[in-house]
Amino acid sequence: MPMASQLSGIWLNNSGVALTGEFIRRRDNRSLLSVLPAVHSSTSSPIIQTVGGKKLGWNGMESSKLSSTLDADTEEFDWVELDADLHHWTRALRPVQWYPGHIAKTEKELKDQLKLMDVVIEVRDARIPMSTSHPQMDSWLGNRKRIIVLNREDMISTADRNAWASYYARQGTKVVFSNGKLGMGTLKLCRLAKELAGDVNIKRKARGLLPRATRAGIVGYPNVGKSSLINRLLKRRMCPAAPRPGVTRELKWVRFGKDLELLDSPGMIPMRINDQAAAFKLAICDDIGERSYDYSEVAAILVQILSRLPSVGNEALQRRYKMDTDGRAGRIFVQKLALRLFNGDTHQAAFRILSDFRKGKFGWVSLEMPPN
């Protein structure tokens, strides 16, 4: 059977559409759409032609938008347009939502503990610093001193690192870049925390009180590397850590020397994520529980993002998987990879693509850049 026939109907059924031959008919039978073959020999994206309408890509986007250039320099790349496209692509997909019971249980306790902190260390994923910023964090912290740690700095380029450093410097925010696996940045973080909280014991001495250790709370989204950072700082395994979300389930105090106390906390995430573009980036970067998303949909979105990034593009995908990309149609790419390597199992194909990205097989790739 030709590959085009094998691919028919695998994906579009998720959005309530059934494929029959060269036509797509909605299950409510209210409209009839004609479709081009699922697999193309050229590098143009697959097109759905609505009778009397515009040409649309796999997600209903105008084909003119899907054909934005990959030849532009990184500095000229339109990140705003990519973000708008990402919101459009995810609108019709299954929402990514994850709020396990242990987070609900410890959130109130954490907010109470934060009131006792001298400084708060917020850990984010350096690939998606904005998406791993809790929308309620500012209200929780109030005027407390904060350090932002961008972990996994080894997974972004030097240019991207400098861009984020300049962004936070303009905001007057202290930022430390770290690699929790290797311990890079931990000593600088320790010194900075003590420095920011230095006036605590000055005030205590003025009131006739004995000095005490600096209290620093470490907070952030799941799986951004909070516990690994503490373990590297202490040079021993004091906090449970694993490369998956939800390992830390309770608050835990640990002491570093005589003058620093650290509070490790479970990953905090909103009860409901309204920004689904951010939610899909959390899924791509493994910063949210895997039960919250469909691997095939997330991998398809990742392919569409990577194909547009100047640092990756279709060429890198072709080299990695030894097959044509058919333009920038993520769903078709996942289907083709499934047929080529996994006997049609799209879940396994999607898992391979996501794993490759998470292991850095596509190089240093940021999925976000600082706002202008």
Tab-separated table of C-alpha atoms in Angstrom:
chain	number	residue	atom	x	y	z
A	1	MET	CA	0.000	0.000	0.000
A	2	PRO	CA	1.436	3.450	-0.826
A	3	MET	CA	2.548	5.482	2.175
A	4	ALA	CA	0.038	8.210	1.361
A	5	SER	CA	-2.790	5.729	1.840
A	6	GLN	CA	-1.326	4.380	5.079
A	7	LEU	CA	-1.152	7.833	6.562
A	8	SER	CA	-4.748	8.756	5.797
A	9	GLY	CA	-6.955	9.304	8.812
A	10	ILE	CA	-4.367	8.640	11.530
A	11	TRP	CA	-4.412	12.136	12.965
A	12	LEU	CA	-7.262	14.253	11.780
A	13	ASN	CA	-9.763	12.044	13.587
A	14	ASN	CA	-8.634	13.707	16.826
A	15	SER	CA	-10.312	16.925	15.756
A	16	GLY	CA	-13.537	15.261	14.738
A	17	VAL	CA	-12.637	14.720	11.081
A	18	ALA	CA	-12.732	11.418	9.193
A	19	LEU	CA	-10.710	10.773	6.028
A	20	THR	CA	-12.223	8.912	3.077
A	21	GLY	CA	-10.064	8.641	-0.055
A	22	GLU	CA	-9.221	12.128	-1.251
A	23	PHE	CA	-11.891	13.817	0.844
A	24	ILE	CA	-12.288	14.852	4.466
A	25	ARG	CA	-15.821	14.795	5.784
A	26	ARG	CA	-16.731	16.106	9.236
A	27	ARG	CA	-18.654	13.644	11.379
A	28	ASP	CA	-21.605	16.003	11.578
A	29	ASN	CA	-21.721	15.942	7.735
A	30	ARG	CA	-22.127	19.707	7.593
A	31	SER	CA	-19.144	20.358	5.322
A	32	LEU	CA	-17.001	18.615	2.763
A	33	LEU	CA	-13.334	19.439	2.285
A	34	SER	CA	-10.918	18.330	-0.406
A	35	VAL	CA	-7.378	17.520	0.569
A	36	LEU	CA	-4.056	17.088	-1.163
A	37	PRO	CA	-2.233	13.770	-0.704
A	38	ALA	CA	-0.854	13.314	2.813
A	39	VAL	CA	2.742	12.821	1.652
A	40	HIS	CA	4.461	15.133	-0.806
A	41	SER	CA	7.715	14.705	-2.646
A	42	SER	CA	8.347	18.437	-2.503
A	43	THR	CA	9.211	20.411	0.617
A	44	SER	CA	5.970	22.364	0.699
A	45	SER	CA	3.633	21.910	3.658
A	46	PRO	CA	0.487	19.804	3.203
A	47	ILE	CA	-2.477	21.928	2.186
A	48	ILE	CA	-6.175	21.558	2.933
A	49	GLN	CA	-8.306	23.491	0.442
A	50	THR	CA	-11.692	24.534	1.792
A	51	VAL	CA	-14.180	24.912	-1.064
A	52	GLY	CA	-14.406	28.624	-1.751
A	53	GLY	CA	-11.946	29.389	1.084
A	54	LYS	CA	-8.264	29.956	1.798
A	55	LYS	CA	-5.481	27.397	1.698
A	56	LEU	CA	-4.876	26.014	5.171
A	57	GLY	CA	-2.081	23.986	6.774
A	58	TRP	CA	-2.601	20.950	9.046
A	59	ASN	CA	-3.790	23.141	11.904
A	60	GLY	CA	-6.024	25.453	9.874
A	61	MET	CA	-3.402	28.184	9.491
A	62	GLU	CA	-3.027	30.056	6.232
A	63	SER	CA	-0.277	28.478	4.136
A	64	SER	CA	1.371	31.864	3.669
A	65	LYS	CA	2.091	31.932	7.406
A	66	LEU	CA	3.432	28.377	7.322
A	67	SER	CA	6.021	29.336	4.723
A	68	SER	CA	7.982	31.905	6.771
A	69	THR	CA	11.657	31.751	5.854
A	70	LEU	CA	14.294	29.700	7.650
A	71	ASP	CA	17.112	31.516	5.953
A	72	ALA	CA	16.901	34.607	8.166
A	73	ASP	CA	19.593	35.325	10.727
A	74	THR	CA	18.776	34.458	14.339
A	75	GLU	CA	18.716	38.133	15.284
A	76	GLU	CA	16.156	38.821	12.552
A	77	PHE	CA	13.973	35.823	13.407
A	78	ASP	CA	10.450	36.860	14.354
A	79	TRP	CA	9.886	35.237	17.762
A	80	VAL	CA	6.623	37.136	18.203
A	81	GLU	CA	5.209	35.560	15.060
A	82	LEU	CA	6.364	32.106	16.167
A	83	ASP	CA	4.649	32.595	19.516
A	84	ALA	CA	1.451	33.691	17.762
A	85	ASP	CA	1.640	30.610	15.522
A	86	LEU	CA	2.155	28.400	18.566
A	87	HIS	CA	-0.970	29.787	20.216
A	88	HIS	CA	-2.859	29.113	16.990
A	89	TRP	CA	-1.578	25.531	16.631
A	90	THR	CA	-2.423	24.547	20.196
A	91	ARG	CA	-5.903	26.056	20.233
A	92	ALA	CA	-7.653	22.960	18.879
A	93	LEU	CA	-5.473	20.368	20.635
A	94	ARG	CA	-6.032	18.573	23.908
A	95	PRO	CA	-5.192	21.039	26.727
A	96	VAL	CA	-2.068	20.316	28.772
A	97	GLN	CA	-3.085	20.431	32.433
A	98	TRP	CA	-1.394	18.868	35.479
A	99	TYR	CA	-2.041	19.529	39.145
A	100	PRO	CA	-1.273	16.452	41.275
A	101	GLY	CA	-2.519	16.223	44.841
A	102	HIS	CA	0.852	16.760	46.533
A	103	ILE	CA	1.151	20.222	44.953
A	104	ALA	CA	-2.238	21.325	46.220
A	105	LYS	CA	-1.337	19.988	49.665
A	106	THR	CA	2.005	21.796	49.985
A	107	GLU	CA	1.226	25.077	48.179
A	108	LYS	CA	-0.358	26.723	51.222
A	109	GLU	CA	2.450	25.496	53.476
A	110	LEU	CA	5.064	26.844	51.063
A	111	LYS	CA	3.410	30.274	50.938
A	112	ASP	CA	3.517	30.380	54.738
A	113	GLN	CA	7.200	29.394	54.752
A	114	LEU	CA	8.090	32.020	52.155
A	115	LYS	CA	7.098	34.707	54.666
A	116	LEU	CA	10.054	33.577	56.793
A	117	MET	CA	12.605	33.673	53.966
A	118	ASP	CA	15.419	36.221	53.784
A	119	VAL	CA	15.866	35.538	50.066
A	120	VAL	CA	13.967	33.408	47.547
A	121	ILE	CA	15.749	31.498	44.798
A	122	GLU	CA	13.445	30.869	41.835
A	123	VAL	CA	14.754	28.186	39.486
A	124	ARG	CA	13.657	28.262	35.846
A	125	ASP	CA	14.466	26.273	32.733
A	126	ALA	CA	16.961	28.279	30.670
A	127	ARG	CA	15.304	27.077	27.450
A	128	ILE	CA	11.918	28.540	28.469
A	129	PRO	CA	12.433	31.132	31.239
A	130	MET	CA	9.078	32.836	30.692
A	131	SER	CA	7.029	29.633	30.549
A	132	THR	CA	8.620	28.370	33.800
A	133	SER	CA	7.714	31.554	35.677
A	134	HIS	CA	4.769	30.940	38.012
A	135	PRO	CA	2.114	33.640	37.352
A	136	GLN	CA	1.477	34.057	41.101
A	137	MET	CA	5.102	34.137	42.226
A	138	ASP	CA	5.319	37.940	42.396
A	139	SER	CA	2.282	38.140	44.669
A	140	TRP	CA	3.637	35.344	46.872
A	141	LEU	CA	7.024	37.020	47.329
A	142	GLY	CA	5.952	40.627	47.719
A	143	ASN	CA	9.054	42.731	48.405
A	144	ARG	CA	11.301	39.811	49.332
A	145	LYS	CA	14.679	39.634	47.677
A	146	ARG	CA	14.786	37.203	44.794
A	147	ILE	CA	17.429	35.492	42.710
A	148	ILE	CA	16.426	33.901	39.406
A	149	VAL	CA	18.436	30.813	38.498
A	150	LEU	CA	18.351	29.767	34.853
A	151	ASN	CA	19.242	26.103	35.084
A	152	ARG	CA	20.394	23.921	32.171
A	153	GLU	CA	22.541	26.698	30.767
A	154	ASP	CA	24.433	23.976	28.893
A	155	MET	CA	21.364	23.533	26.674
A	156	ILE	CA	21.287	27.082	25.257
A	157	SER	CA	23.793	29.034	23.189
A	158	THR	CA	26.133	31.703	24.530
A	159	ALA	CA	24.250	34.329	22.508
A	160	ASP	CA	20.937	33.308	24.087
A	161	ARG	CA	22.532	33.295	27.527
A	162	ASN	CA	23.844	36.823	26.996
A	163	ALA	CA	20.438	37.982	25.745
A	164	TRP	CA	18.733	36.764	28.930
A	165	ALA	CA	21.497	38.183	31.131
A	166	SER	CA	21.013	41.613	29.538
A	167	TYR	CA	17.230	41.360	29.871
A	168	TYR	CA	17.338	40.673	33.615
A	169	ALA	CA	20.077	43.260	34.152
A	170	ARG	CA	17.821	45.915	32.619
A	171	GLN	CA	15.089	44.839	35.048
A	172	GLY	CA	17.451	45.028	38.006
A	173	THR	CA	16.922	41.314	38.736
A	174	LYS	CA	19.749	39.148	40.047
A	175	VAL	CA	20.253	36.144	37.772
A	176	VAL	CA	22.571	33.137	37.992
A	177	PHE	CA	23.107	30.628	35.191
A	178	SER	CA	23.660	27.080	36.372
A	179	ASN	CA	24.079	23.480	35.364
A	180	GLY	CA	22.598	21.439	38.191
A	181	LYS	CA	24.071	18.191	36.891
A	182	LEU	CA	27.650	19.451	36.952
A	183	GLY	CA	27.329	21.983	39.767
A	184	MET	CA	28.252	25.029	37.681
A	185	GLY	CA	26.924	28.255	39.184
A	186	THR	CA	26.170	26.818	42.631
A	187	LEU	CA	28.952	28.571	44.541
A	188	LYS	CA	28.092	31.901	42.929
A	189	LEU	CA	24.474	31.347	43.941
A	190	CYS	CA	25.491	30.633	47.531
A	191	ARG	CA	27.597	33.810	47.756
A	192	LEU	CA	24.859	35.935	46.203
A	193	ALA	CA	22.191	34.612	48.584
A	194	LYS	CA	24.325	35.462	51.612
A	195	GLU	CA	25.146	38.877	50.149
A	196	LEU	CA	21.498	39.802	49.553
A	197	ALA	CA	20.529	38.697	53.059
A	198	GLY	CA	23.521	40.364	54.726
A	199	ASP	CA	21.463	43.082	56.417
A	200	VAL	CA	19.405	40.519	58.382
A	201	ASN	CA	22.029	39.972	61.073
A	202	ILE	CA	22.904	43.674	61.144
A	203	LYS	CA	19.309	44.377	62.168
A	204	ARG	CA	19.344	41.507	64.653
A	205	LYS	CA	22.512	42.802	66.262
A	206	ALA	CA	20.974	46.275	66.587
A	207	ARG	CA	18.108	44.667	68.512
A	208	GLY	CA	20.483	42.739	70.762
A	209	LEU	CA	19.830	39.377	69.077
A	210	LEU	CA	22.393	36.744	68.150
A	211	PRO	CA	23.157	36.211	64.459
A	212	ARG	CA	21.465	33.334	62.631
A	213	ALA	CA	21.895	31.494	59.359
A	214	THR	CA	20.514	33.023	56.175
A	215	ARG	CA	17.234	31.380	55.159
A	216	ALA	CA	16.782	30.803	51.442
A	217	GLY	CA	13.772	29.144	49.858
A	218	ILE	CA	14.226	27.360	46.544
A	219	VAL	CA	11.079	27.379	44.417
A	220	GLY	CA	10.116	26.731	40.815
A	221	TYR	CA	8.214	24.549	38.372
A	222	PRO	CA	8.516	20.742	38.437
A	223	ASN	CA	11.713	19.181	37.105
A	224	VAL	CA	13.599	22.443	36.568
A	225	GLY	CA	16.454	21.155	38.769
A	226	LYS	CA	15.777	22.534	42.259
A	227	SER	CA	16.797	19.419	44.205
A	228	SER	CA	19.778	18.702	41.951
A	229	LEU	CA	21.006	22.238	42.569
A	230	ILE	CA	20.864	21.717	46.340
A	231	ASN	CA	22.601	18.337	46.112
A	232	ARG	CA	25.422	19.847	44.058
A	233	LEU	CA	25.739	22.722	46.464
A	234	LEU	CA	25.985	20.349	49.448
A	235	LYS	CA	28.144	17.888	47.480
A	236	ARG	CA	25.984	15.018	48.670
A	237	ARG	CA	22.529	13.632	47.963
A	238	MET	CA	20.338	15.302	50.574
A	239	CYS	CA	17.214	15.773	48.453
A	240	PRO	CA	15.554	13.191	46.196
A	241	ALA	CA	16.147	14.070	42.553
A	242	ALA	CA	15.336	12.405	39.242
A	243	PRO	CA	14.889	13.592	35.628
A	244	ARG	CA	11.102	13.623	35.822
A	245	PRO	CA	8.491	15.935	37.370
A	246	GLY	CA	6.915	15.240	40.762
A	247	VAL	CA	9.819	13.540	42.602
A	248	THR	CA	9.961	16.069	45.469
A	249	ARG	CA	6.635	15.889	47.309
A	250	GLU	CA	7.226	17.742	50.574
A	251	LEU	CA	9.125	20.700	52.003
A	252	LYS	CA	12.555	19.903	53.388
A	253	TRP	CA	15.105	22.074	55.190
A	254	VAL	CA	18.808	21.400	54.627
A	255	ARG	CA	21.778	23.245	56.105
A	256	PHE	CA	24.820	24.443	54.160
A	257	GLY	CA	27.646	25.184	56.584
A	258	LYS	CA	26.873	27.388	59.568
A	259	ASP	CA	25.415	30.381	57.800
A	260	LEU	CA	22.949	29.145	55.148
A	261	GLU	CA	19.724	27.152	55.418
A	262	LEU	CA	17.948	26.028	52.246
A	263	LEU	CA	14.313	25.020	51.855
A	264	ASP	CA	13.714	22.494	49.068
A	265	SER	CA	10.133	22.449	47.789
A	266	PRO	CA	7.976	20.467	45.359
A	267	GLY	CA	7.475	21.954	41.922
A	268	MET	CA	4.750	24.575	42.049
A	269	ILE	CA	2.484	24.908	39.033
A	270	PRO	CA	-0.830	26.759	38.559
A	271	MET	CA	-3.999	24.788	39.159
A	272	ARG	CA	-5.005	25.684	35.609
A	273	ILE	CA	-2.611	26.743	32.843
A	274	ASN	CA	-4.415	29.276	30.681
A	275	ASP	CA	-1.502	29.864	28.306
A	276	GLN	CA	-1.465	26.639	26.303
A	277	ALA	CA	1.509	27.755	24.203
A	278	ALA	CA	3.507	27.847	27.450
A	279	ALA	CA	1.974	24.533	28.555
A	280	PHE	CA	3.150	22.791	25.379
A	281	LYS	CA	6.649	24.175	25.895
A	282	LEU	CA	6.595	22.738	29.422
A	283	ALA	CA	5.693	19.365	27.912
A	284	ILE	CA	8.412	19.623	25.260
A	285	CYS	CA	11.047	20.368	27.916
A	286	ASP	CA	9.730	17.679	30.332
A	287	ASP	CA	8.797	20.276	32.958
A	288	ILE	CA	5.294	18.897	33.532
A	289	GLY	CA	3.924	15.416	34.269
A	290	GLU	CA	3.782	13.169	31.202
A	291	ARG	CA	0.213	12.112	31.950
A	292	SER	CA	-0.903	15.645	31.196
A	293	TYR	CA	-0.236	15.543	27.464
A	294	ASP	CA	-0.450	13.533	24.277
A	295	TYR	CA	3.092	12.658	23.151
A	296	SER	CA	2.176	12.664	19.480
A	297	GLU	CA	0.621	16.127	19.584
A	298	VAL	CA	3.519	17.601	21.568
A	299	ALA	CA	6.119	16.051	19.253
A	300	ALA	CA	4.264	17.398	16.208
A	301	ILE	CA	4.331	20.891	17.699
A	302	LEU	CA	8.049	20.512	18.459
A	303	VAL	CA	8.774	19.550	14.843
A	304	GLN	CA	6.902	22.626	13.620
A	305	ILE	CA	8.919	24.835	15.996
A	306	LEU	CA	12.296	23.284	15.134
A	307	SER	CA	11.638	23.520	11.395
A	308	ARG	CA	11.234	27.284	11.758
A	309	LEU	CA	14.205	28.006	14.008
A	310	PRO	CA	17.239	29.234	12.045
A	311	SER	CA	19.558	27.227	14.323
A	312	VAL	CA	17.802	23.946	13.445
A	313	GLY	CA	15.512	23.988	10.391
A	314	ASN	CA	14.316	21.173	8.159
A	315	GLU	CA	17.893	20.216	7.311
A	316	ALA	CA	18.699	19.127	10.880
A	317	LEU	CA	15.532	17.024	11.045
A	318	GLN	CA	16.384	15.383	7.729
A	319	ARG	CA	19.940	14.595	8.858
A	320	ARG	CA	18.793	13.187	12.188
A	321	TYR	CA	16.075	10.893	10.874
A	322	LYS	CA	17.308	10.275	7.322
A	323	MET	CA	14.029	11.211	5.672
A	324	ASP	CA	12.314	14.157	4.026
A	325	THR	CA	10.386	16.527	6.249
A	326	ASP	CA	7.517	17.324	3.847
A	327	GLY	CA	7.752	21.011	4.556
A	328	ARG	CA	6.856	21.878	8.126
A	329	ALA	CA	3.887	19.626	8.813
A	330	GLY	CA	4.629	18.180	12.229
A	331	ARG	CA	1.893	15.573	12.308
A	332	ILE	CA	2.871	14.082	8.967
A	333	PHE	CA	6.516	13.981	10.056
A	334	VAL	CA	5.627	11.996	13.197
A	335	GLN	CA	3.487	9.614	11.105
A	336	LYS	CA	6.276	9.037	8.581
A	337	LEU	CA	8.846	8.404	11.316
A	338	ALA	CA	6.452	5.953	12.956
A	339	LEU	CA	6.048	4.010	9.702
A	340	ARG	CA	9.777	4.075	9.009
A	341	LEU	CA	11.099	3.005	12.426
A	342	PHE	CA	8.289	1.878	14.709
A	343	ASN	CA	5.806	-0.160	12.638
A	344	GLY	CA	3.337	2.726	12.609
A	345	ASP	CA	3.472	3.382	16.386
A	346	THR	CA	3.162	7.185	16.540
A	347	HIS	CA	3.638	7.208	20.326
A	348	GLN	CA	7.085	5.623	20.001
A	349	ALA	CA	8.007	7.980	17.167
A	350	ALA	CA	6.897	10.978	19.218
A	351	PHE	CA	8.832	9.704	22.237
A	352	ARG	CA	11.999	9.463	20.111
A	353	ILE	CA	11.658	13.029	18.832
A	354	LEU	CA	11.026	14.471	22.306
A	355	SER	CA	13.870	12.435	23.826
A	356	ASP	CA	16.270	13.620	21.135
A	357	PHE	CA	15.381	17.234	21.858
A	358	ARG	CA	15.696	16.791	25.624
A	359	LYS	CA	19.104	15.157	25.190
A	360	GLY	CA	20.356	18.033	23.040
A	361	LYS	CA	20.580	16.063	19.789
A	362	PHE	CA	19.533	19.166	17.836
A	363	GLY	CA	22.193	21.340	19.468
A	364	TRP	CA	21.704	24.359	21.729
A	365	VAL	CA	18.075	25.307	21.227
A	366	SER	CA	16.132	27.997	23.080
A	367	LEU	CA	12.377	27.974	22.653
A	368	GLU	CA	11.997	31.525	23.981
A	369	MET	CA	13.832	34.815	23.744
A	370	PRO	CA	13.491	37.897	25.977
A	371	PRO	CA	10.607	40.250	25.210
A	372	ASN	CA	11.634	43.422	23.397
